[in-house]
Amino acid sequence: MTDDRDRGAPGKGLLNGLAVTLKTMTRRSTTQQYPDVEPDLPPRSRGVIALLEENCTVCMLCARECPDWCIYIDSHKEEVVVPGAARPRQRNVLDRFDIDFSLCMYCGICIEACPFDALYWTPEFEYSEYDLRDLLHDKDRLGDWMQTVPPPPAHDPLGEPSKEQATAARKAAGPGAATPAKTARPAQVRPTPAPTAATPSPADGRGSAAETGPAAEKGPADETGSADESGPATEPEK
């Protein structure tokens, strides 16, 4: 049994509900009248997938990585005669590229797995059909979605330039010009130790230049050294 203290006053729940209703009635409505008013989608929204057929090499990575197996690809090989080559080369020609959007879960794995940038996200989402079979888009319809692909976002002005931009800037500056990569941080050069005097070799029998020069020719009086070299003079013992 419940305690009497847990029970509220009769009609308290109804009053709380009416309070929420009155609070909502005083606020301004933010409902967008779709389809008369187009919604403001986030910049990275996922609508439909577009195909750039020129970049597709029929590597089959997108179809293999798709967890729903909703990508169907067919191709054939053609021989291409290259001038100067010993034998003709073969290349894959795309015959069929279909995506069944009735099975697609919009995970984006196919776009990330494509190594040649042949698949792109578009913000278009108005492609509903009355027949489920019409959600199978072929390569021609996927190619038409390329017109709705937004441009890539601008790079961070404080970030590092891309490899293409760095290469173009280096070519425009000319050889020997300073580039941001060269002037970013100077290289630390370690000081080289001073060269030491060469020691005489026992097999050679000849000394260094300092020993064979005029300073090396000393008489018997010079062999004992001066007072400065031999240290302070000692007093004889008494």
Coordinates of C-alpha atoms in Angstrom, one line a residue, residues 107-185:
C107 CA 26.2 4.7 -43.0
G108 CA 28.6 6.3 -45.5
I109 CA 31.1 3.4 -45.5
C110 CA 31.0 3.2 -49.3
I111 CA 32.0 6.9 -49.6
E112 CA 34.8 6.5 -47.1
A113 CA 36.1 3.3 -48.7
C114 CA 36.3 4.7 -52.2
P115 CA 40.0 5.5 -52.9
F116 CA 39.3 7.6 -56.0
D117 CA 36.6 10.0 -54.8
A118 CA 33.9 8.6 -57.0
L119 CA 31.0 8.8 -54.4
Y120 CA 29.8 11.9 -52.7
W121 CA 27.1 12.9 -50.2
T122 CA 24.4 15.4 -51.3
P123 CA 21.9 17.2 -49.1
E124 CA 19.0 16.2 -51.4
F125 CA 16.4 14.0 -49.7
E126 CA 13.3 14.5 -51.8
Y127 CA 13.4 11.4 -53.9
S128 CA 10.5 9.4 -52.4
E129 CA 8.6 7.0 -54.8
Y130 CA 5.3 5.4 -54.8
D131 CA 6.8 2.1 -56.0
L132 CA 9.6 0.5 -53.9
R133 CA 11.3 -0.7 -57.0
D134 CA 11.9 2.9 -58.2
L135 CA 14.3 3.5 -55.3
L136 CA 16.9 1.5 -57.3
H137 CA 19.0 4.3 -58.8
D138 CA 21.2 3.5 -61.8
K139 CA 24.5 5.2 -62.7
D140 CA 22.8 7.8 -64.9
R141 CA 20.5 8.9 -62.1
L142 CA 23.3 8.8 -59.6
G143 CA 25.4 11.0 -62.0
D144 CA 22.6 13.5 -62.1
W145 CA 22.9 14.0 -58.3
M146 CA 26.4 15.3 -58.8
Q147 CA 24.9 18.8 -59.6
T148 CA 23.7 19.0 -56.1
V149 CA 26.9 18.2 -54.3
P150 CA 28.0 21.2 -52.2
P151 CA 31.5 22.6 -52.5
P152 CA 34.0 21.4 -49.9
P153 CA 34.4 23.6 -46.8
A154 CA 37.2 26.1 -46.7
H155 CA 40.4 25.2 -44.9
D156 CA 41.3 26.6 -41.5
P157 CA 43.4 29.7 -42.1
L158 CA 45.5 28.8 -39.1
G159 CA 46.0 25.2 -40.3
E160 CA 48.7 23.8 -42.5
P161 CA 48.2 24.0 -46.3
S162 CA 47.4 20.9 -48.3
K163 CA 50.1 19.1 -50.3
E164 CA 48.6 20.5 -53.5
Q165 CA 48.7 24.1 -52.3
A166 CA 52.2 23.7 -51.0
T167 CA 53.4 22.3 -54.3
A168 CA 51.7 25.0 -56.3
A169 CA 53.2 27.7 -54.1
R170 CA 56.7 26.2 -54.4
K171 CA 56.4 26.1 -58.2
A172 CA 55.1 29.7 -58.3
A173 CA 57.9 31.0 -56.1
G174 CA 60.6 29.4 -58.2
P175 CA 63.7 27.4 -57.2
G176 CA 65.6 28.6 -54.1
A177 CA 62.7 30.7 -52.7
A178 CA 61.8 30.5 -49.0
T179 CA 58.7 28.4 -48.4
P180 CA 56.6 28.2 -45.1
A181 CA 58.0 24.7 -44.5
K182 CA 61.6 26.0 -44.7
T183 CA 61.1 29.1 -42.7
A184 CA 58.9 27.6 -40.0
R185 CA 61.7 26.5 -37.7

